[in-house]
DNA sequence: CTGCTTTGGTTGTACTATGCAACCAACAAA
DNA sequence: TTTGTTGGTTGCATAGTACAACCAAAGCAG
């Protein structure tokens, strides 16, 4: 049975989590506004997802990122203009197009990923292994909930 | 001495953290785009900071959030138009103005805070107390680094 | 005190990201 | 075949942002 003090402690933890996550979101936007020349956080995220999925349609991206299809359409057009993606007609449905990172896109993804990895590496350098693991699993758990 | 497998495990944890934090940032943007009628995430964050600090100048907000002073000026103007803040001349420096949440602003802040708290409460309902605490402390530690 | 530099704030302009609505083309079902 | 649905593009409108120009008040050097 929860005691009043235990409830209060939970409340405080939750407020803290809320505050810190907001800070994370805010910082992510201001720091990574330009993640690479000509590549914003949004386009990078889309490109990365295309890589993870091994190519998918614009509608899938829109659904996954809760964006309007017009927004995705424009972002993909931008990536296309930069030569970072390739579009092929979906053989199963001639309306759709399968979008995949081009060779240049994959190269750029690898570069950015490496650069970000190094940044995280130095930032988390003095964290013990098991704390890292636990932090990762907490975040995954938090995100998994819807 | 770090073994190769240990290093690989760290790498994996770090990649996971990076991925999940990016997801957090992305979701925060799409979910809290409209945090309250007429209040966006940015204006809410500014208002909240004004509350925390007990009022401050626009320049202070700009410095804290890494925003241009013109951006802050417009956001404050918007909050002012909504009657959520009050501006008083800085007695120490007639150029500046001290900005504070108005009574309506404080009320709105309290409402939003309560609503978000409830949302987090239900989202984290099945987390044991000590996991909550640990998660909060990890986040704080992560954010504290710069 | 006078003049130059700095600082807090506003406004004009431009750009990007975004959503909504209208549209087209291809698919699917009645 | 006709009707409704779906993937995608394009034309608006809007919000957030930065940069630059500007003003007024401080601050400082002489």
Short mmCIF file of C-alpha atoms (C1' of nucleotides) in Angstrom, two decimals:
data_model
loop_
_atom_site.label_atom_id
_atom_site.label_comp_id
_atom_site.label_asym_id
_atom_site.label_seq_id
_atom_site.Cartn_x
_atom_site.Cartn_y
_atom_site.Cartn_z
CA UNK A 1 0.00 0.00 0.00
CA UNK A 2 1.49 3.36 -1.01
CA UNK A 3 2.21 5.73 1.82
CA UNK A 4 1.86 9.50 1.38
CA UNK A 5 5.63 10.03 1.46
CA UNK A 6 6.19 7.33 -1.13
CA UNK A 7 3.61 8.93 -3.39
CA UNK A 8 5.30 12.28 -2.96
CA UNK A 9 8.67 10.79 -3.83
CA UNK A 10 7.22 9.28 -7.01
CA UNK A 11 5.73 12.63 -7.91
CA UNK A 12 9.06 14.29 -7.52
CA UNK A 13 10.84 11.71 -9.64
CA UNK A 14 8.23 12.08 -12.34
CA UNK A 15 8.49 15.85 -12.35
CA UNK A 16 12.21 15.56 -12.62
CA UNK A 17 11.98 13.13 -15.53
CA UNK A 18 9.52 15.41 -17.26
CA UNK A 19 11.76 18.42 -16.79
CA UNK A 20 14.88 16.67 -17.99
CA UNK A 21 13.22 15.15 -21.03
CA UNK A 22 11.92 18.57 -22.01
CA UNK A 23 15.46 19.88 -21.73
CA UNK A 24 16.70 17.05 -23.93
CA UNK A 25 14.12 17.89 -26.58
CA UNK A 26 14.92 21.58 -26.46
CA UNK A 27 18.64 21.05 -26.70
CA UNK A 28 18.29 18.53 -29.50
CA UNK A 29 16.56 21.12 -31.58
CA UNK A 30 18.92 23.99 -31.00
CA UNK A 31 22.14 21.98 -31.18
CA UNK A 32 21.39 19.75 -34.13
CA UNK A 33 19.51 22.24 -36.25
CA UNK A 34 22.23 21.83 -38.85
CA UNK A 35 23.51 18.33 -38.53
CA UNK A 36 25.42 18.46 -41.79
CA UNK A 37 25.79 20.96 -44.62
CA UNK A 38 22.39 21.04 -46.27
CA UNK A 39 20.95 18.46 -43.93
CA UNK A 40 18.61 19.35 -41.08
CA UNK A 41 17.59 17.15 -38.21
CA UNK A 42 14.39 16.23 -40.00
CA UNK A 43 15.97 15.25 -43.29
CA UNK A 44 18.67 13.36 -41.45
CA UNK A 45 16.12 11.46 -39.41
CA UNK A 46 14.16 10.57 -42.52
CA UNK A 47 17.28 9.45 -44.32
CA UNK A 48 18.31 7.37 -41.33
CA UNK A 49 14.92 5.71 -41.19
CA UNK A 50 15.10 4.91 -44.89
CA UNK A 51 18.38 3.20 -44.17
CA UNK A 52 17.02 1.25 -41.21
CA UNK A 53 14.04 0.07 -43.17
CA UNK A 54 16.02 -0.65 -46.30
CA UNK A 55 13.78 1.72 -48.22
CA UNK A 56 10.10 2.46 -47.85
CA UNK A 57 7.36 4.68 -49.25
CA UNK A 58 6.71 8.28 -48.34
CA UNK A 59 3.44 7.36 -46.71
CA UNK A 60 5.24 4.99 -44.37
CA UNK A 61 7.57 7.78 -43.32
CA UNK A 62 4.64 10.11 -42.73
CA UNK A 63 2.89 7.52 -40.57
CA UNK A 64 6.01 6.73 -38.59
CA UNK A 65 6.98 10.31 -37.85
CA UNK A 66 3.46 11.69 -37.52
CA UNK A 67 4.05 14.13 -40.33
CA UNK A 68 1.75 15.22 -43.10
CA UNK A 69 2.39 13.49 -46.40
CA UNK A 70 2.98 16.85 -48.06
CA UNK A 71 5.76 17.59 -45.60
CA UNK A 72 7.40 14.26 -46.29
CA UNK A 73 6.97 14.75 -50.01
CA UNK A 74 8.87 18.04 -49.86
CA UNK A 75 11.62 16.70 -47.62
CA UNK A 76 12.11 13.74 -49.90
CA UNK A 77 12.24 16.09 -52.85
CA UNK A 78 14.99 18.01 -51.07
CA UNK A 79 16.94 14.83 -50.36
CA UNK A 80 16.47 13.83 -53.97
CA UNK A 81 17.79 17.15 -55.21
CA UNK A 82 20.86 16.62 -53.04
CA UNK A 83 21.34 13.21 -54.60
CA UNK A 84 21.00 11.47 -51.24
CA UNK A 85 18.05 9.24 -52.12
CA UNK A 86 16.84 7.28 -55.09
CA UNK A 87 13.22 6.65 -55.98
CA UNK A 88 12.02 3.59 -57.81
CA UNK A 89 8.46 2.79 -58.73
CA UNK A 90 6.87 0.28 -56.42
CA UNK A 91 6.38 -2.83 -58.55
CA UNK A 92 3.45 -3.85 -56.38
CA UNK A 93 1.63 -0.56 -56.69
CA UNK A 94 2.40 1.86 -59.47
CA UNK A 95 1.13 4.80 -57.45
CA UNK A 96 3.82 4.42 -54.84
CA UNK A 97 7.57 4.81 -54.99
CA UNK A 98 10.18 3.06 -52.93
CA UNK A 99 12.68 5.54 -51.56
CA UNK A 100 16.18 4.42 -50.63
CA UNK A 101 19.37 6.21 -49.61
CA UNK A 102 21.73 6.51 -52.56
CA UNK A 103 25.39 5.58 -52.25
CA UNK A 104 26.13 9.19 -51.36
CA UNK A 105 23.31 9.09 -48.83
CA UNK A 106 24.68 5.97 -47.17
CA UNK A 107 28.13 7.51 -47.05
CA UNK A 108 26.79 10.67 -45.46
CA UNK A 109 24.78 8.65 -42.95
CA UNK A 110 27.88 6.71 -41.98
CA UNK A 111 29.84 9.92 -41.52
CA UNK A 112 27.21 11.61 -39.40
CA UNK A 113 26.63 8.48 -37.35
CA UNK A 114 30.32 8.19 -36.62
CA UNK A 115 30.59 11.84 -35.70
CA UNK A 116 27.60 11.67 -33.36
CA UNK A 117 28.85 8.44 -31.89
CA UNK A 118 32.14 10.08 -31.01
CA UNK A 119 30.32 12.99 -29.43
CA UNK A 120 28.26 10.67 -27.27
CA UNK A 121 31.32 8.63 -26.47
CA UNK A 122 33.12 11.59 -24.97
CA UNK A 123 30.01 12.83 -23.24
CA UNK A 124 29.39 9.48 -21.58
CA UNK A 125 33.06 8.61 -21.15
CA UNK A 126 33.00 8.40 -17.38
CA UNK A 127 29.79 6.39 -17.08
CA UNK A 128 30.26 2.85 -15.81
CA UNK A 129 29.16 0.14 -18.20
CA UNK A 130 26.15 -1.02 -16.25
CA UNK A 131 24.85 2.52 -15.80
CA UNK A 132 25.02 2.98 -19.55
CA UNK A 133 23.11 -0.22 -20.07
CA UNK A 134 20.49 0.65 -17.53
CA UNK A 135 20.04 4.15 -18.92
CA UNK A 136 19.61 2.71 -22.41
CA UNK A 137 17.04 0.20 -21.22
CA UNK A 138 15.10 2.85 -19.30
CA UNK A 139 14.92 5.04 -22.37
CA UNK A 140 13.84 2.14 -24.55
CA UNK A 141 11.19 1.22 -22.04
CA UNK A 142 9.97 4.78 -21.82
CA UNK A 143 9.74 5.12 -25.58
CA UNK A 144 8.18 1.73 -26.07
CA UNK A 145 5.13 2.84 -24.13
CA UNK A 146 3.24 4.01 -27.23
CA UNK B 1 41.58 -2.86 -18.87
CA UNK B 2 38.77 -2.76 -21.45
CA UNK B 3 38.37 -5.88 -23.50
CA UNK B 4 37.13 -5.74 -27.09
CA UNK B 5 33.76 -7.21 -26.15
CA UNK B 6 33.31 -4.71 -23.35
CA UNK B 7 34.09 -1.87 -25.72
CA UNK B 8 31.59 -3.24 -28.21
CA UNK B 9 28.94 -3.48 -25.52
CA UNK B 10 29.53 0.15 -24.54
CA UNK B 11 29.25 1.16 -28.17
CA UNK B 12 25.95 -0.57 -28.45
CA UNK B 13 24.57 1.03 -25.30
CA UNK B 14 25.65 4.42 -26.53
CA UNK B 15 24.05 3.93 -29.93
CA UNK B 16 20.87 2.87 -28.23
CA UNK B 17 20.86 5.92 -25.97
CA UNK B 18 21.47 8.16 -28.93
CA UNK B 19 18.65 6.59 -30.90
CA UNK B 20 16.18 6.74 -28.05
CA UNK B 21 16.99 10.32 -27.15
CA UNK B 22 16.46 11.32 -30.76
CA UNK B 23 13.09 9.60 -30.64
CA UNK B 24 12.26 11.51 -27.47
CA UNK B 25 13.08 14.80 -29.16
CA UNK B 26 11.08 13.94 -32.23
CA UNK B 27 8.04 12.86 -30.27
CA UNK B 28 8.19 15.92 -28.04
CA UNK B 29 7.95 18.09 -31.11
CA UNK B 30 4.97 16.40 -32.67
CA UNK B 31 3.03 15.71 -29.48
CA UNK B 32 3.44 19.03 -27.72
CA UNK B 33 3.19 21.26 -30.77
CA UNK B 34 0.00 22.63 -29.27
CA UNK B 35 0.38 22.37 -25.54
CA UNK B 36 -2.59 24.61 -24.84
CA UNK B 37 -4.94 26.72 -26.94
CA UNK B 38 -2.78 29.52 -28.28
CA UNK B 39 0.31 28.27 -26.52
CA UNK B 40 3.08 26.44 -28.33
CA UNK B 41 5.92 24.48 -26.80
CA UNK B 42 8.23 27.47 -27.14
CA UNK B 43 5.95 30.00 -25.51
CA UNK B 44 5.12 27.54 -22.79
CA UNK B 45 8.78 26.88 -22.11
CA UNK B 46 9.51 30.60 -21.95
CA UNK B 47 6.58 31.19 -19.63
CA UNK B 48 7.67 28.33 -17.42
CA UNK B 49 11.18 29.71 -17.22
CA UNK B 50 9.84 33.12 -16.29
CA UNK B 51 8.00 31.43 -13.46
CA UNK B 52 11.05 29.49 -12.29
CA UNK B 53 13.21 32.57 -12.29
CA UNK B 54 10.56 34.76 -10.74
CA UNK B 55 10.78 37.08 -13.74
CA UNK B 56 13.74 38.10 -15.85
CA UNK B 57 14.63 40.15 -18.90
CA UNK B 58 14.23 39.10 -22.50
CA UNK B 59 17.98 39.01 -22.98
CA UNK B 60 18.28 36.48 -20.19
CA UNK B 61 15.74 34.25 -21.89
CA UNK B 62 17.57 34.54 -25.20
CA UNK B 63 20.86 33.58 -23.57
CA UNK B 64 19.35 30.67 -21.70
CA UNK B 65 17.53 29.17 -24.66
CA UNK B 66 20.10 30.04 -27.30
CA UNK B 67 17.56 32.08 -29.20
CA UNK B 68 17.95 35.36 -31.01
CA UNK B 69 16.71 38.35 -29.06
CA UNK B 70 14.29 39.19 -31.87
CA UNK B 71 12.71 35.77 -31.54
CA UNK B 72 12.29 36.21 -27.81
CA UNK B 73 10.92 39.68 -28.33
CA UNK B 74 8.17 38.38 -30.59
CA UNK B 75 7.32 35.45 -28.37
CA UNK B 76 7.07 37.72 -25.37
CA UNK B 77 4.89 40.06 -27.40
CA UNK B 78 2.62 37.12 -28.16
CA UNK B 79 2.44 36.13 -24.49
CA UNK B 80 1.74 39.75 -23.63
CA UNK B 81 -1.08 39.94 -26.15
CA UNK B 82 -2.59 36.85 -24.54
CA UNK B 83 -2.35 38.53 -21.17
CA UNK B 84 -0.08 35.84 -19.80
CA UNK B 85 2.85 38.04 -18.87
CA UNK B 86 3.38 41.48 -17.42
CA UNK B 87 6.26 43.77 -18.22
CA UNK B 88 7.66 46.29 -15.80
CA UNK B 89 10.55 48.61 -16.40
CA UNK B 90 13.74 47.44 -14.78
CA UNK B 91 14.43 49.96 -12.01
CA UNK B 92 18.14 49.21 -12.31
CA UNK B 93 18.32 49.80 -16.05
CA UNK B 94 15.67 51.76 -17.86
CA UNK B 95 16.46 50.02 -21.14
CA UNK B 96 15.43 46.67 -19.84
CA UNK B 97 12.09 45.29 -18.74
CA UNK B 98 11.38 42.62 -16.20
CA UNK B 99 8.94 40.08 -17.55
CA UNK B 100 6.80 38.03 -15.21
CA UNK B 101 3.89 35.65 -15.64
CA UNK B 102 0.61 37.38 -14.90
CA UNK B 103 -1.99 35.81 -12.64
CA UNK B 104 -3.58 34.26 -15.72
CA UNK B 105 -0.16 33.05 -16.79
CA UNK B 106 0.50 31.40 -13.46
CA UNK B 107 -2.91 29.77 -13.55
CA UNK B 108 -2.30 28.43 -17.04
CA UNK B 109 1.11 27.15 -16.04
CA UNK B 110 -0.38 25.33 -13.09
CA UNK B 111 -3.04 23.76 -15.30
CA UNK B 112 -0.60 22.60 -17.94
CA UNK B 113 1.82 21.33 -15.37
CA UNK B 114 -0.90 19.32 -13.68
CA UNK B 115 -2.11 17.93 -16.98
CA UNK B 116 1.37 16.89 -18.06
CA UNK B 117 2.06 15.45 -14.65
CA UNK B 118 -1.01 13.23 -14.94
CA UNK B 119 0.08 12.12 -18.39
CA UNK B 120 3.50 11.12 -17.11
CA UNK B 121 1.93 9.52 -14.09
CA UNK B 122 -0.12 7.15 -16.19
CA UNK B 123 2.73 6.53 -18.59
CA UNK B 124 5.09 5.57 -15.78
CA UNK B 125 2.45 3.96 -13.61
CA UNK B 126 3.99 0.50 -13.59
CA UNK B 127 7.55 1.61 -12.95
CA UNK B 128 8.92 0.66 -9.54
CA UNK B 129 9.94 3.58 -7.35
CA UNK B 130 13.65 2.99 -7.50
CA UNK B 131 13.65 2.67 -11.28
CA UNK B 132 11.93 6.01 -11.50
CA UNK B 133 14.52 7.55 -9.24
CA UNK B 134 17.39 6.04 -11.14
CA UNK B 135 15.98 7.11 -14.48
CA UNK B 136 15.56 10.65 -13.19
CA UNK B 137 19.10 10.76 -11.88
CA UNK B 138 20.53 9.40 -15.14
CA UNK B 139 18.71 12.06 -17.12
CA UNK B 140 19.86 14.78 -14.77
CA UNK B 141 23.41 13.53 -15.00
CA UNK B 142 23.23 13.38 -18.76
CA UNK B 143 21.87 16.90 -19.03
CA UNK B 144 24.25 18.31 -16.46
CA UNK B 145 27.19 17.49 -18.72
CA UNK B 146 27.34 20.93 -20.38
"C1'" DC C 1 30.69 67.29 -19.59
"C1'" DT C 2 31.14 65.30 -24.46
"C1'" DG C 3 31.46 61.84 -27.59
"C1'" DC C 4 32.16 56.76 -28.62
"C1'" DT C 5 30.91 52.11 -27.57
"C1'" DT C 6 27.95 48.71 -25.57
"C1'" DT C 7 23.53 46.76 -24.47
"C1'" DG C 8 18.25 45.74 -24.24
"C1'" DG C 9 14.62 45.77 -27.19
"C1'" DT C 10 11.73 46.29 -31.56
"C1'" DT C 11 10.86 45.88 -36.38
"C1'" DG C 12 11.64 44.66 -41.39
"C1'" DT C 13 12.86 40.94 -44.33
"C1'" DA C 14 13.71 36.32 -45.68
"C1'" DC C 15 13.77 31.35 -45.17
"C1'" DT C 16 12.34 26.79 -43.48
"C1'" DA C 17 9.15 23.51 -41.68
"C1'" DT C 18 4.70 22.42 -41.35
"C1'" DG C 19 -0.47 21.42 -42.08
"C1'" DC C 20 -4.64 21.68 -44.76
"C1'" DA C 21 -6.99 21.42 -48.95
"C1'" DA C 22 -7.31 20.54 -53.75
"C1'" DC C 23 -5.86 17.81 -57.20
"C1'" DC C 24 -4.21 13.68 -60.16
"C1'" DA C 25 -3.31 8.95 -61.05
"C1'" DA C 26 -3.63 4.27 -59.83
"C1'" DC C 27 -5.81 0.78 -57.27
"C1'" DA C 28 -9.90 -1.76 -55.17
"C1'" DA C 29 -14.48 -3.05 -54.47
"C1'" DA C 30 -19.45 -2.95 -55.37
"C1'" DT D 1 -18.21 0.42 -64.80
"C1'" DT D 2 -18.71 3.39 -61.27
"C1'" DT D 3 -17.48 4.72 -56.88
"C1'" DG D 4 -14.52 5.16 -53.19
"C1'" DT D 5 -9.68 4.81 -51.42
"C1'" DT D 6 -4.80 5.62 -51.46
"C1'" DG D 7 0.10 7.53 -52.71
"C1'" DG D 8 1.94 11.59 -54.10
"C1'" DT D 9 2.43 16.59 -55.59
"C1'" DT D 10 1.37 21.39 -55.36
"C1'" DG D 11 -0.86 25.83 -53.83
"C1'" DC D 12 -1.89 28.22 -50.13
"C1'" DA D 13 -1.35 30.00 -45.12
"C1'" DT D 14 1.02 30.09 -40.70
"C1'" DA D 15 4.64 29.69 -37.10
"C1'" DG D 16 9.30 29.97 -35.64
"C1'" DT D 17 13.58 31.50 -36.52
"C1'" DA D 18 17.86 34.37 -37.76
"C1'" DC D 19 20.08 38.46 -39.46
"C1'" DA D 20 20.44 43.24 -39.95
"C1'" DA D 21 19.09 47.88 -39.13
"C1'" DC D 22 17.52 50.79 -35.91
"C1'" DC D 23 16.46 53.37 -31.32
"C1'" DA D 24 17.17 54.58 -26.64
"C1'" DA D 25 19.53 54.16 -22.41
"C1'" DA D 26 24.01 53.02 -20.05
"C1'" DG D 27 28.71 53.15 -19.47
"C1'" DC D 28 33.23 54.74 -20.25
"C1'" DA D 29 37.34 57.59 -21.87
"C1'" DG D 30 39.07 61.82 -22.62
#
